[in-house]
mmCIF file of C-alpha atoms in Angstrom:
data_model
loop_
_atom_site.group_PDB
_atom_site.id
_atom_site.type_symbol
_atom_site.label_atom_id
_atom_site.label_comp_id
_atom_site.label_asym_id
_atom_site.label_seq_id
_atom_site.Cartn_x
_atom_site.Cartn_y
_atom_site.Cartn_z
ATOM 1 C CA UNK A 979 -0.018 0.051 -0.017
ATOM 2 C CA UNK A 980 1.228 3.451 -0.887
ATOM 3 C CA UNK A 981 2.154 5.860 1.838
ATOM 4 C CA UNK A 982 0.172 8.681 0.156
ATOM 5 C CA UNK A 983 -3.367 8.074 -0.805
ATOM 6 C CA UNK A 984 -6.848 9.623 -1.092
ATOM 7 C CA UNK A 985 -9.325 9.356 1.756
ATOM 8 C CA UNK A 986 -13.030 10.180 2.043
ATOM 9 C CA UNK A 987 -14.491 12.464 4.683
ATOM 10 C CA UNK A 988 -17.489 11.762 6.943
ATOM 11 C CA UNK A 989 -20.463 14.123 6.541
ATOM 12 C CA UNK A 990 -22.658 15.572 9.357
ATOM 13 C CA UNK A 991 -26.234 16.750 8.637
ATOM 14 C CA UNK A 992 -26.845 18.969 11.643
ATOM 15 C CA UNK A 993 -29.844 21.258 11.185
ATOM 16 C CA UNK A 994 -27.831 24.456 11.286
ATOM 17 C CA UNK A 995 -25.938 23.495 8.137
ATOM 18 C CA UNK A 996 -26.529 25.125 4.705
ATOM 19 C CA UNK A 997 -29.028 23.260 2.518
ATOM 20 C CA UNK A 998 -28.062 21.256 -0.572
ATOM 21 C CA UNK A 999 -25.483 22.547 -3.054
ATOM 22 C CA UNK A 1000 -25.352 25.947 -1.252
ATOM 23 C CA UNK A 1001 -23.163 24.225 1.394
ATOM 24 C CA UNK A 1002 -19.421 24.207 0.676
ATOM 25 C CA UNK A 1003 -19.399 20.912 2.471
ATOM 26 C CA UNK A 1004 -21.868 19.394 -0.021
ATOM 27 C CA UNK A 1005 -19.930 20.992 -2.982
ATOM 28 C CA UNK A 1006 -16.539 19.581 -1.856
ATOM 29 C CA UNK A 1007 -17.952 16.121 -1.050
ATOM 30 C CA UNK A 1008 -19.834 15.942 -4.421
ATOM 31 C CA UNK A 1009 -16.765 16.853 -6.495
ATOM 32 C CA UNK A 1010 -14.421 14.768 -4.538
ATOM 33 C CA UNK A 1011 -16.644 11.623 -4.358
ATOM 34 C CA UNK A 1012 -18.353 10.556 -7.620
ATOM 35 C CA UNK A 1013 -21.042 8.530 -5.824
ATOM 36 C CA UNK A 1014 -22.156 11.323 -3.576
ATOM 37 C CA UNK A 1015 -25.629 12.630 -4.273
ATOM 38 C CA UNK A 1016 -26.769 15.961 -2.900
ATOM 39 C CA UNK A 1017 -30.334 16.341 -1.563
ATOM 40 C CA UNK A 1018 -31.343 19.965 -1.844
ATOM 41 C CA UNK A 1019 -33.491 19.771 1.223
ATOM 42 C CA UNK A 1020 -30.796 18.290 3.452
ATOM 43 C CA UNK A 1021 -28.432 20.384 5.564
ATOM 44 C CA UNK A 1022 -24.710 19.649 5.035
ATOM 45 C CA UNK A 1023 -23.097 21.156 8.071
ATOM 46 C CA UNK A 1024 -19.707 19.463 8.609
ATOM 47 C CA UNK A 1025 -17.083 17.507 6.833
ATOM 48 C CA UNK A 1026 -14.893 15.464 9.260
ATOM 49 C CA UNK A 1027 -11.454 14.373 8.148
ATOM 50 C CA UNK A 1028 -9.738 12.333 10.811
ATOM 51 C CA UNK A 1029 -9.886 9.183 12.939
ATOM 52 C CA UNK A 1030 -12.444 10.194 15.617
ATOM 53 C CA UNK A 1031 -14.885 7.330 16.038
ATOM 54 C CA UNK A 1032 -17.877 9.610 15.649
ATOM 55 C CA UNK A 1033 -16.947 10.411 12.017
ATOM 56 C CA UNK A 1034 -14.018 8.335 10.686
ATOM 57 C CA UNK A 1035 -12.315 9.008 7.400
ATOM 58 C CA UNK A 1036 -12.385 6.021 5.014
ATOM 59 C CA UNK A 1037 -9.893 4.822 2.308
ATOM 60 C CA UNK A 1038 -11.904 4.100 -0.912
ATOM 61 C CA UNK A 1039 -9.097 2.183 -2.501
ATOM 62 C CA UNK A 1040 -9.158 -0.419 0.396
ATOM 63 C CA UNK A 1041 -12.839 -1.038 0.295
ATOM 64 C CA UNK A 1042 -13.589 1.886 2.605
ATOM 65 C CA UNK A 1043 -11.367 0.740 5.354
ATOM 66 C CA UNK A 1044 -11.177 3.235 8.192
ATOM 67 C CA UNK A 1045 -8.104 5.345 8.235
ATOM 68 C CA UNK A 1046 -7.711 4.692 11.917
ATOM 69 C CA UNK A 1047 -7.519 0.939 11.269
ATOM 70 C CA UNK A 1048 -4.890 1.415 8.520
ATOM 71 C CA UNK A 1049 -2.800 3.419 10.962
ATOM 72 C CA UNK A 1050 -3.001 0.810 13.597
ATOM 73 C CA UNK A 1051 -1.441 -1.550 11.076
ATOM 74 C CA UNK A 1052 1.027 1.069 9.968
ATOM 75 C CA UNK A 1053 1.877 3.146 13.047
ATOM 76 C CA UNK A 1054 5.195 4.321 11.515
ATOM 77 C CA UNK A 1055 3.218 6.451 9.085
ATOM 78 C CA UNK A 1056 2.227 8.738 11.990
ATOM 79 C CA UNK A 1057 5.688 9.866 12.785
ATOM 80 C CA UNK A 1058 7.631 9.863 16.015
ATOM 81 C CA UNK A 1059 6.230 13.152 17.185
ATOM 82 C CA UNK A 1060 2.766 11.743 17.281
ATOM 83 C CA UNK A 1061 3.757 8.229 18.523
ATOM 84 C CA UNK A 1062 5.931 9.617 21.352
ATOM 85 C CA UNK A 1063 3.655 12.507 22.450
ATOM 86 C CA UNK A 1064 0.098 11.144 21.851
ATOM 87 C CA UNK A 1065 -1.671 7.744 22.144
ATOM 88 C CA UNK A 1066 -1.151 6.441 18.653
ATOM 89 C CA UNK A 1067 -4.038 3.975 19.218
ATOM 90 C CA UNK A 1068 -6.453 6.759 18.520
ATOM 91 C CA UNK A 1069 -4.899 7.729 15.206
ATOM 92 C CA UNK A 1070 -4.357 11.352 14.377
ATOM 93 C CA UNK A 1071 -4.244 13.746 17.324
ATOM 94 C CA UNK A 1072 -6.197 16.366 15.328
ATOM 95 C CA UNK A 1073 -9.567 16.499 13.606
ATOM 96 C CA UNK A 1074 -9.740 18.481 10.373
ATOM 97 C CA UNK A 1075 -13.193 19.924 9.260
ATOM 98 C CA UNK A 1076 -15.012 21.935 6.761
ATOM 99 C CA UNK A 1077 -18.163 23.788 8.190
ATOM 100 C CA UNK A 1078 -21.045 25.461 6.296
ATOM 101 C CA UNK A 1079 -23.179 27.500 8.739
ATOM 102 C CA UNK A 1080 -26.675 28.596 7.734
ATOM 103 C CA UNK A 1081 -27.954 29.637 11.166
ATOM 104 C CA UNK A 1082 -26.320 30.192 14.526
ATOM 105 C CA UNK A 1083 -25.051 27.080 16.309
ATOM 106 C CA UNK A 1084 -24.873 26.865 20.118
ATOM 107 C CA UNK A 1085 -23.462 29.152 22.582
ATOM 108 C CA UNK A 1086 -20.595 26.863 23.686
ATOM 109 C CA UNK A 1087 -17.140 26.283 25.019
ATOM 110 C CA UNK A 1088 -14.779 23.304 24.990
ATOM 111 C CA UNK A 1089 -13.432 22.052 28.265
ATOM 112 C CA UNK A 1090 -9.854 21.720 29.172
ATOM 113 C CA UNK A 1091 -8.287 18.315 29.585
ATOM 114 C CA UNK A 1092 -8.993 17.946 33.228
ATOM 115 C CA UNK A 1093 -12.649 18.987 32.898
ATOM 116 C CA UNK A 1094 -13.082 16.835 29.839
ATOM 117 C CA UNK A 1095 -11.846 13.741 31.707
ATOM 118 C CA UNK A 1096 -14.349 14.496 34.567
ATOM 119 C CA UNK A 1097 -17.299 15.156 32.215
ATOM 120 C CA UNK A 1098 -16.617 11.924 30.221
ATOM 121 C CA UNK A 1099 -16.360 9.934 33.368
ATOM 122 C CA UNK A 1100 -19.569 11.379 34.822
ATOM 123 C CA UNK A 1101 -21.619 11.715 31.658
ATOM 124 C CA UNK A 1102 -20.142 9.494 28.771
ATOM 125 C CA UNK A 1103 -23.380 9.779 26.813
ATOM 126 C CA UNK A 1104 -23.100 13.556 26.679
ATOM 127 C CA UNK A 1105 -19.328 13.855 26.484
ATOM 128 C CA UNK A 1106 -18.066 11.068 24.140
ATOM 129 C CA UNK A 1107 -14.324 11.240 24.890
ATOM 130 C CA UNK A 1108 -11.943 12.425 27.565
ATOM 131 C CA UNK A 1109 -9.929 14.882 25.437
ATOM 132 C CA UNK A 1110 -9.812 18.663 25.419
ATOM 133 C CA UNK A 1111 -10.726 20.522 22.233
ATOM 134 C CA UNK A 1112 -8.819 23.614 21.447
ATOM 135 C CA UNK A 1113 -9.786 24.683 17.832
ATOM 136 C CA UNK A 1114 -9.154 27.153 15.098
ATOM 137 C CA UNK A 1115 -11.429 28.269 12.263
ATOM 138 C CA UNK A 1116 -10.178 29.758 9.024
ATOM 139 C CA UNK A 1117 -12.773 31.566 6.858
ATOM 140 C CA UNK A 1118 -13.433 30.322 3.401
ATOM 141 C CA UNK A 1119 -16.262 32.802 2.734
ATOM 142 C CA UNK A 1120 -17.387 35.833 4.748
ATOM 143 C CA UNK A 1121 -17.799 34.348 8.180
ATOM 144 C CA UNK A 1122 -19.517 35.640 11.347
ATOM 145 C CA UNK A 1123 -19.128 34.487 14.897
ATOM 146 C CA UNK A 1124 -19.540 35.386 18.475
ATOM 147 C CA UNK A 1125 -16.132 35.054 20.132
ATOM 148 C CA UNK A 1126 -14.977 35.812 23.748
ATOM 149 C CA UNK A 1127 -16.457 38.398 26.126
ATOM 150 C CA UNK A 1128 -16.700 42.002 25.054
ATOM 151 C CA UNK A 1129 -14.896 44.590 26.865
ATOM 152 C CA UNK A 1130 -16.625 45.402 30.216
ATOM 153 C CA UNK A 1131 -17.439 48.872 29.133
ATOM 154 C CA UNK A 1132 -19.478 47.651 26.185
ATOM 155 C CA UNK A 1133 -21.514 45.165 28.253
ATOM 156 C CA UNK A 1134 -22.137 47.914 30.832
ATOM 157 C CA UNK A 1135 -23.282 50.200 27.992
ATOM 158 C CA UNK A 1136 -25.853 47.603 26.843
ATOM 159 C CA UNK A 1137 -27.284 47.403 30.379
ATOM 160 C CA UNK A 1138 -27.511 51.168 30.529
ATOM 161 C CA UNK A 1139 -29.046 51.633 27.084
ATOM 162 C CA UNK A 1140 -31.384 48.653 27.243
ATOM 163 C CA UNK A 1141 -32.990 48.916 30.788
ATOM 164 C CA UNK A 1142 -35.107 45.893 30.118
ATOM 165 C CA UNK A 1143 -31.949 43.800 30.817
ATOM 166 C CA UNK A 1144 -32.017 44.944 34.450
ATOM 167 C CA UNK A 1145 -35.338 43.245 35.010
ATOM 168 C CA UNK A 1146 -33.947 39.773 34.685
ATOM 169 C CA UNK A 1147 -31.739 39.628 37.807
ATOM 170 C CA UNK A 1148 -31.725 41.229 41.147
ATOM 171 C CA UNK A 1149 -30.649 44.880 41.510
ATOM 172 C CA UNK A 1150 -27.625 43.925 43.695
ATOM 173 C CA UNK A 1151 -26.134 41.950 40.984
ATOM 174 C CA UNK A 1152 -26.659 44.604 38.466
ATOM 175 C CA UNK A 1153 -25.294 47.387 40.660
ATOM 176 C CA UNK A 1154 -22.182 45.298 41.470
ATOM 177 C CA UNK A 1155 -21.484 44.753 37.856
ATOM 178 C CA UNK A 1156 -22.169 48.253 36.659
ATOM 179 C CA UNK A 1157 -19.721 49.652 39.203
ATOM 180 C CA UNK A 1158 -17.153 46.896 38.722
ATOM 181 C CA UNK A 1159 -13.917 46.679 36.807
ATOM 182 C CA UNK A 1160 -13.233 42.981 37.404
ATOM 183 C CA UNK A 1161 -14.321 39.709 35.991
ATOM 184 C CA UNK A 1162 -15.944 38.264 39.177
ATOM 185 C CA UNK A 1163 -18.888 40.544 38.822
ATOM 186 C CA UNK A 1164 -19.260 39.682 35.114
ATOM 187 C CA UNK A 1165 -19.248 35.839 36.007
ATOM 188 C CA UNK A 1166 -21.925 36.512 38.523
ATOM 189 C CA UNK A 1167 -24.151 38.513 36.214
ATOM 190 C CA UNK A 1168 -23.709 36.206 33.170
ATOM 191 C CA UNK A 1169 -24.543 33.128 35.325
ATOM 192 C CA UNK A 1170 -27.583 34.772 36.833
ATOM 193 C CA UNK A 1171 -28.982 35.484 33.380
ATOM 194 C CA UNK A 1172 -28.168 32.195 31.797
ATOM 195 C CA UNK A 1173 -29.738 30.292 34.670
ATOM 196 C CA UNK A 1174 -32.864 32.476 34.697
ATOM 197 C CA UNK A 1175 -36.188 30.789 34.351
ATOM 198 C CA UNK A 1176 -38.211 31.144 31.034
ATOM 199 C CA UNK A 1177 -41.043 32.613 33.021
ATOM 200 C CA UNK A 1178 -38.873 35.590 33.831
ATOM 201 C CA UNK A 1179 -36.642 36.073 30.777
ATOM 202 C CA UNK A 1180 -38.908 35.351 27.906
ATOM 203 C CA UNK A 1181 -41.350 38.325 28.418
ATOM 204 C CA UNK A 1182 -38.220 40.558 28.724
ATOM 205 C CA UNK A 1183 -36.863 39.140 25.630
ATOM 206 C CA UNK A 1184 -39.945 39.944 23.640
ATOM 207 C CA UNK A 1185 -39.897 43.520 24.898
ATOM 208 C CA UNK A 1186 -36.338 43.891 23.699
ATOM 209 C CA UNK A 1187 -37.345 42.322 20.407
ATOM 210 C CA UNK A 1188 -40.125 44.870 19.944
ATOM 211 C CA UNK A 1189 -37.855 47.697 20.628
ATOM 212 C CA UNK A 1190 -35.344 46.493 18.193
ATOM 213 C CA UNK A 1191 -38.011 46.161 15.547
ATOM 214 C CA UNK A 1192 -39.121 49.680 16.243
ATOM 215 C CA UNK A 1193 -35.533 50.954 16.257
ATOM 216 C CA UNK A 1194 -35.917 52.429 19.719
ATOM 217 C CA UNK A 1195 -32.339 51.733 20.651
ATOM 218 C CA UNK A 1196 -30.246 54.629 19.112
ATOM 219 C CA UNK A 1197 -26.844 53.928 20.792
ATOM 220 C CA UNK A 1198 -24.338 52.959 18.034
ATOM 221 C CA UNK A 1199 -23.307 49.859 19.975
ATOM 222 C CA UNK A 1200 -27.053 48.707 19.987
ATOM 223 C CA UNK A 1201 -27.434 49.567 16.392
ATOM 224 C CA UNK A 1202 -24.307 47.342 15.536
ATOM 225 C CA UNK A 1203 -26.225 44.163 16.578
ATOM 226 C CA UNK A 1204 -29.687 45.383 15.478
ATOM 227 C CA UNK A 1205 -30.056 43.034 12.450
ATOM 228 C CA UNK A 1206 -28.178 40.217 14.256
ATOM 229 C CA UNK A 1207 -30.528 40.269 17.125
ATOM 230 C CA UNK A 1208 -33.680 40.037 14.864
ATOM 231 C CA UNK A 1209 -32.051 37.310 12.873
ATOM 232 C CA UNK A 1210 -30.950 35.207 15.923
ATOM 233 C CA UNK A 1211 -34.377 35.582 17.652
ATOM 234 C CA UNK A 1212 -36.119 34.438 14.439
ATOM 235 C CA UNK A 1213 -33.943 31.316 14.338
ATOM 236 C CA UNK A 1214 -34.295 30.436 18.059
ATOM 237 C CA UNK A 1215 -37.561 31.896 19.314
ATOM 238 C CA UNK A 1216 -37.448 32.891 22.969
ATOM 239 C CA UNK A 1217 -34.063 31.303 23.457
ATOM 240 C CA UNK A 1218 -31.945 32.368 26.377
ATOM 241 C CA UNK A 1219 -28.942 32.400 24.094
ATOM 242 C CA UNK A 1220 -30.107 35.603 22.442
ATOM 243 C CA UNK A 1221 -28.920 37.495 25.580
ATOM 244 C CA UNK A 1222 -25.374 36.473 24.728
ATOM 245 C CA UNK A 1223 -25.268 39.020 21.943
ATOM 246 C CA UNK A 1224 -24.930 41.624 24.666
ATOM 247 C CA UNK A 1225 -21.904 39.744 26.305
ATOM 248 C CA UNK A 1226 -19.891 38.294 23.427
ATOM 249 C CA UNK A 1227 -17.917 40.012 20.683
ATOM 250 C CA UNK A 1228 -19.651 40.075 17.138
ATOM 251 C CA UNK A 1229 -16.737 39.237 14.827
ATOM 252 C CA UNK A 1230 -16.679 39.262 11.062
ATOM 253 C CA UNK A 1231 -13.926 37.401 9.180
ATOM 254 C CA UNK A 1232 -13.003 37.795 5.540
ATOM 255 C CA UNK A 1233 -11.732 34.687 3.595
ATOM 256 C CA UNK A 1234 -8.281 33.740 4.889
ATOM 257 C CA UNK A 1235 -8.762 35.346 8.451
ATOM 258 C CA UNK A 1236 -8.976 33.015 11.397
ATOM 259 C CA UNK A 1237 -9.839 32.766 15.099
ATOM 260 C CA UNK A 1238 -8.260 30.387 17.661
ATOM 261 C CA UNK A 1239 -10.307 29.192 20.543
ATOM 262 C CA UNK A 1240 -8.488 27.877 23.592
ATOM 263 C CA UNK A 1241 -10.270 25.869 26.291
ATOM 264 C CA UNK A 1242 -13.109 27.544 28.112
ATOM 265 C CA UNK A 1243 -13.507 30.474 25.636
ATOM 266 C CA UNK A 1244 -17.242 31.148 24.882
ATOM 267 C CA UNK A 1245 -18.189 31.297 21.103
ATOM 268 C CA UNK A 1246 -20.857 30.613 18.585
ATOM 269 C CA UNK A 1247 -20.546 30.457 14.836
ATOM 270 C CA UNK A 1248 -23.289 32.443 13.133
ATOM 271 C CA UNK A 1249 -22.986 32.125 9.371
ATOM 272 C CA UNK A 1250 -20.488 31.328 6.453
ATOM 273 C CA UNK A 1251 -18.031 28.620 5.551
ATOM 274 C CA UNK A 1252 -14.743 27.780 7.155
ATOM 275 C CA UNK A 1253 -11.891 25.374 7.530
ATOM 276 C CA UNK A 1254 -11.708 24.175 11.141
ATOM 277 C CA UNK A 1255 -8.945 22.170 12.884
ATOM 278 C CA UNK A 1256 -8.931 21.022 16.550
ATOM 279 C CA UNK A 1257 -7.630 18.413 18.915
ATOM 280 C CA UNK A 1258 -9.359 15.144 18.190
ATOM 281 C CA UNK A 1259 -12.364 15.373 20.455
ATOM 282 C CA UNK A 1260 -16.136 15.996 20.197
ATOM 283 C CA UNK A 1261 -16.640 17.558 23.594
ATOM 284 C CA UNK A 1262 -18.920 20.562 23.644
ATOM 285 C CA UNK A 1263 -20.512 22.314 26.673
ATOM 286 C CA UNK A 1264 -23.579 24.047 25.407
ATOM 287 C CA UNK A 1265 -25.858 26.702 27.014
ATOM 288 C CA UNK A 1266 -28.167 28.164 24.261
ATOM 289 C CA UNK A 1267 -29.109 28.517 20.661
ATOM 290 C CA UNK A 1268 -29.476 24.698 20.204
ATOM 291 C CA UNK A 1269 -31.947 21.891 20.456
ATOM 292 C CA UNK A 1270 -29.077 19.642 21.878
ATOM 293 C CA UNK A 1271 -28.196 18.902 25.451
ATOM 294 C CA UNK A 1272 -27.443 22.022 27.487
ATOM 295 C CA UNK A 1273 -25.167 22.056 30.521
ATOM 296 C CA UNK A 1274 -25.587 25.624 31.552
ATOM 297 C CA UNK A 1275 -24.080 25.506 35.016
ATOM 298 C CA UNK A 1276 -20.950 23.726 33.785
ATOM 299 C CA UNK A 1277 -20.507 26.259 31.041
ATOM 300 C CA UNK A 1278 -20.976 29.283 33.334
ATOM 301 C CA UNK A 1279 -18.534 27.669 35.775
ATOM 302 C CA UNK A 1280 -15.636 26.847 33.311
ATOM 303 C CA UNK A 1281 -15.565 30.128 31.181
ATOM 304 C CA UNK A 1282 -12.510 32.292 31.368
ATOM 305 C CA UNK A 1283 -14.408 35.621 31.457
ATOM 306 C CA UNK A 1284 -11.440 37.359 29.701
ATOM 307 C CA UNK A 1285 -12.722 40.630 28.208
ATOM 308 C CA UNK A 1286 -11.067 42.006 25.091
ATOM 309 C CA UNK A 1287 -11.940 43.883 21.808
ATOM 310 C CA UNK A 1288 -13.446 42.092 18.954
ATOM 311 C CA UNK A 1289 -10.467 42.371 16.665
ATOM 312 C CA UNK A 1290 -8.104 41.004 19.289
ATOM 313 C CA UNK A 1291 -9.754 37.635 18.785
ATOM 314 C CA UNK A 1292 -8.382 37.222 15.325
ATOM 315 C CA UNK A 1293 -5.560 34.786 14.955
ATOM 316 C CA UNK A 1294 -2.951 35.823 12.363
ATOM 317 C CA UNK A 1295 -0.923 33.481 10.151
ATOM 318 C CA UNK A 1296 2.792 33.872 9.436
ATOM 319 C CA UNK A 1297 4.435 33.576 6.046
ATOM 320 C CA UNK A 1298 6.595 30.583 5.592
ATOM 321 C CA UNK A 1299 10.118 32.110 5.239
ATOM 322 C CA UNK A 1300 11.134 29.280 2.804
ATOM 323 C CA UNK A 1301 8.001 29.223 0.706
ATOM 324 C CA UNK A 1302 6.078 32.315 -0.499
ATOM 325 C CA UNK A 1303 3.032 30.109 -1.527
ATOM 326 C CA UNK A 1304 2.400 29.036 2.186
ATOM 327 C CA UNK A 1305 0.860 30.797 5.111
ATOM 328 C CA UNK A 1306 1.179 28.983 8.537
ATOM 329 C CA UNK A 1307 -1.620 29.086 11.171
ATOM 330 C CA UNK A 1308 0.360 27.816 14.120
ATOM 331 C CA UNK A 1309 -1.723 27.984 17.391
ATOM 332 C CA UNK A 1310 -0.134 27.479 20.823
ATOM 333 C CA UNK A 1311 -1.098 23.721 21.080
ATOM 334 C CA UNK A 1312 0.882 20.687 20.124
ATOM 335 C CA UNK A 1313 -1.984 18.740 18.427
ATOM 336 C CA UNK A 1314 -2.275 20.700 15.207
ATOM 337 C CA UNK A 1315 -1.125 23.509 12.844
ATOM 338 C CA UNK A 1316 -2.578 24.292 9.400
ATOM 339 C CA UNK A 1317 -0.887 25.588 6.205
ATOM 340 C CA UNK A 1318 -2.797 27.516 3.657
ATOM 341 C CA UNK A 1319 -1.158 26.836 0.175
ATOM 342 C CA UNK A 1320 -2.017 28.822 -2.999
ATOM 343 C CA UNK A 1321 -0.327 27.842 -6.232
ATOM 344 C CA UNK A 1322 -0.699 29.552 -9.602
ATOM 345 C CA UNK A 1323 -1.378 27.646 -12.679
ATOM 346 C CA UNK A 1324 1.967 26.304 -14.000
ATOM 347 C CA UNK A 1325 3.540 23.261 -15.696
ATOM 348 C CA UNK A 1326 6.343 23.260 -13.172
ATOM 349 C CA UNK A 1327 5.794 20.747 -10.274
ATOM 350 C CA UNK A 1328 5.607 22.197 -6.778
ATOM 351 C CA UNK A 1329 7.126 20.256 -3.900
ATOM 352 C CA UNK A 1330 5.209 20.152 -0.597
ATOM 353 C CA UNK A 1331 7.533 20.543 2.379
ATOM 354 C CA UNK A 1332 8.447 17.184 3.927
ATOM 355 C CA UNK A 1333 7.117 16.809 7.460
ATOM 356 C CA UNK A 1334 8.165 14.360 10.072
ATOM 357 C CA UNK A 1335 4.490 13.730 10.928
ATOM 358 C CA UNK A 1336 1.456 12.441 9.149
ATOM 359 C CA UNK A 1337 -0.651 15.172 7.540
ATOM 360 C CA UNK A 1338 -3.854 15.686 5.562
ATOM 361 C CA UNK A 1339 -4.213 17.879 2.425
ATOM 362 C CA UNK A 1340 -7.518 19.189 1.361
ATOM 363 C CA UNK A 1341 -8.105 20.880 -2.045
ATOM 364 C CA UNK A 1342 -10.708 23.598 -1.893
ATOM 365 C CA UNK A 1343 -10.256 25.266 -5.349
ATOM 366 C CA UNK A 1344 -8.532 24.461 -8.592
ATOM 367 C CA UNK A 1345 -7.253 21.329 -10.306
ATOM 368 C CA UNK A 1346 -3.941 19.443 -10.839
ATOM 369 C CA UNK A 1347 -2.220 16.300 -9.976
ATOM 370 C CA UNK A 1348 0.032 14.767 -7.376
ATOM 371 C CA UNK A 1349 2.938 12.328 -7.335
ATOM 372 C CA UNK A 1350 4.808 10.564 -4.644
ATOM 373 C CA UNK A 1351 7.316 7.977 -5.854
ATOM 374 C CA UNK A 1352 5.238 5.598 -7.939
ATOM 375 C CA UNK A 1353 1.868 6.920 -6.632
ATOM 376 C CA UNK A 1354 0.077 9.563 -8.606
ATOM 377 C CA UNK A 1355 -3.437 10.904 -9.135
ATOM 378 C CA UNK A 1356 -5.706 13.772 -10.014
ATOM 379 C CA UNK A 1357 -6.500 16.646 -7.726
ATOM 380 C CA UNK A 1358 -9.869 18.577 -7.708
ATOM 381 C CA UNK A 1359 -11.973 20.448 -5.210
ATOM 382 C CA UNK A 1360 -12.901 17.929 -2.566
ATOM 383 C CA UNK A 1361 -9.764 15.716 -3.132
ATOM 384 C CA UNK A 1362 -8.246 14.740 0.283
ATOM 385 C CA UNK A 1363 -4.730 13.162 0.600
ATOM 386 C CA UNK A 1364 -3.388 11.375 3.505
ATOM 387 C CA UNK A 1365 0.369 11.918 3.582
ATOM 388 C CA UNK A 1366 2.492 9.660 5.706
ATOM 389 C CA UNK A 1367 5.372 10.837 7.853
ATOM 390 C CA UNK A 1368 8.460 11.822 5.790
ATOM 391 C CA UNK A 1369 6.799 11.465 2.307
ATOM 392 C CA UNK A 1370 7.867 13.888 -0.464
ATOM 393 C CA UNK A 1371 4.866 14.928 -2.569
ATOM 394 C CA UNK A 1372 4.979 16.971 -5.733
ATOM 395 C CA UNK A 1373 1.898 18.914 -7.196
ATOM 396 C CA UNK A 1374 1.301 20.172 -10.630
ATOM 397 C CA UNK A 1375 -1.423 22.732 -10.843
ATOM 398 C CA UNK A 1376 -3.670 22.677 -13.982
ATOM 399 C CA UNK A 1377 -5.607 25.639 -12.549
ATOM 400 C CA UNK A 1378 -4.984 27.913 -9.637
ATOM 401 C CA UNK A 1379 -5.020 25.723 -6.479
ATOM 402 C CA UNK A 1380 -6.055 26.566 -2.952
ATOM 403 C CA UNK A 1381 -5.341 23.879 -0.370
ATOM 404 C CA UNK A 1382 -5.154 23.487 3.331
ATOM 405 C CA UNK A 1383 -2.790 21.017 5.119
ATOM 406 C CA UNK A 1384 -3.302 19.955 8.689
ATOM 407 C CA UNK A 1385 -0.530 18.206 10.682
ATOM 408 C CA UNK A 1386 0.705 17.611 14.262
ATOM 409 C CA UNK A 1387 2.957 20.336 15.660
ATOM 410 C CA UNK A 1388 4.356 18.626 18.739
#
């Protein structure tokens, strides 16, 4: 068996995904897999490329053998940095994804390693593994998200300009927060609101909705989330998560821009398509904007409550000093890094940098071919290559190529 070969992703049809061929997930899977049929009424939310048991990648040339099973038989393909640092029995230490977001997905955070182990031990049906899940999202299209807590002054402005918010919790909690400059008061207030009963918060939410519809909030900060509030409420009628718009930064990314989310950072993706990479885990603590299981008290307890400006949440790549075609997204975790690779149309082969670790290459745009020793094949949008440790791969673009390569950075 060759050490470089094509693999097939697993598709997730969560209800927040884009419908039919509008979804980049569906587009890539359709072009990369000749037998994949797109249903225009089905949401295509996520493409999973990895060895997590909840969505394993397959090897079509080996009768759809799971990549994880092949790696168990060929552990040397992972490379020493994976085998020495991580449990090689689980396969790749990272999970590579494409997301297509049609409507807001849950207000959430990912637990650190210690909390993940505890949650998995106590609630294995809700938390399917014991790993932490730092993650990074790189925008493919215009992408919107809630990410991290706003500066305290902005949250305090919302509570001053929208007096309805002060009806949800007791006056002492409000007073302590308004006059505070520390995160303890923010945690107290956020927890009080997120654990409030529907009988109390839903009438207030309707009042705020009416005021937004009538454009009664004239403060520029309120105006900046006017359309977002109406849209989010329409997607999740009467949901407690709508209040998070007053607490979390509203961030807009252009294609190629990224965010990195460490453990316990609150976030929610709102719309658009992105590349995502994370530690190999499916642990999510949710508290709103979702029909799935909510663990509100756990979420409020684990959050960092670090306040910063919206733009400070962006994660910038660095140019590869040895290759002008490559931008490196290298977050401060050992499980993963991602290269963005753009190649112009040329008849001259381009050589991927040789890595001492297994990697996965996803083609997003363009066409071409690849070659590694005696193994070669075509590349098109949706093509996914597994590249074993130490392999030298050359690419020949037939049209301008945009690719993303995920690998372990231990």
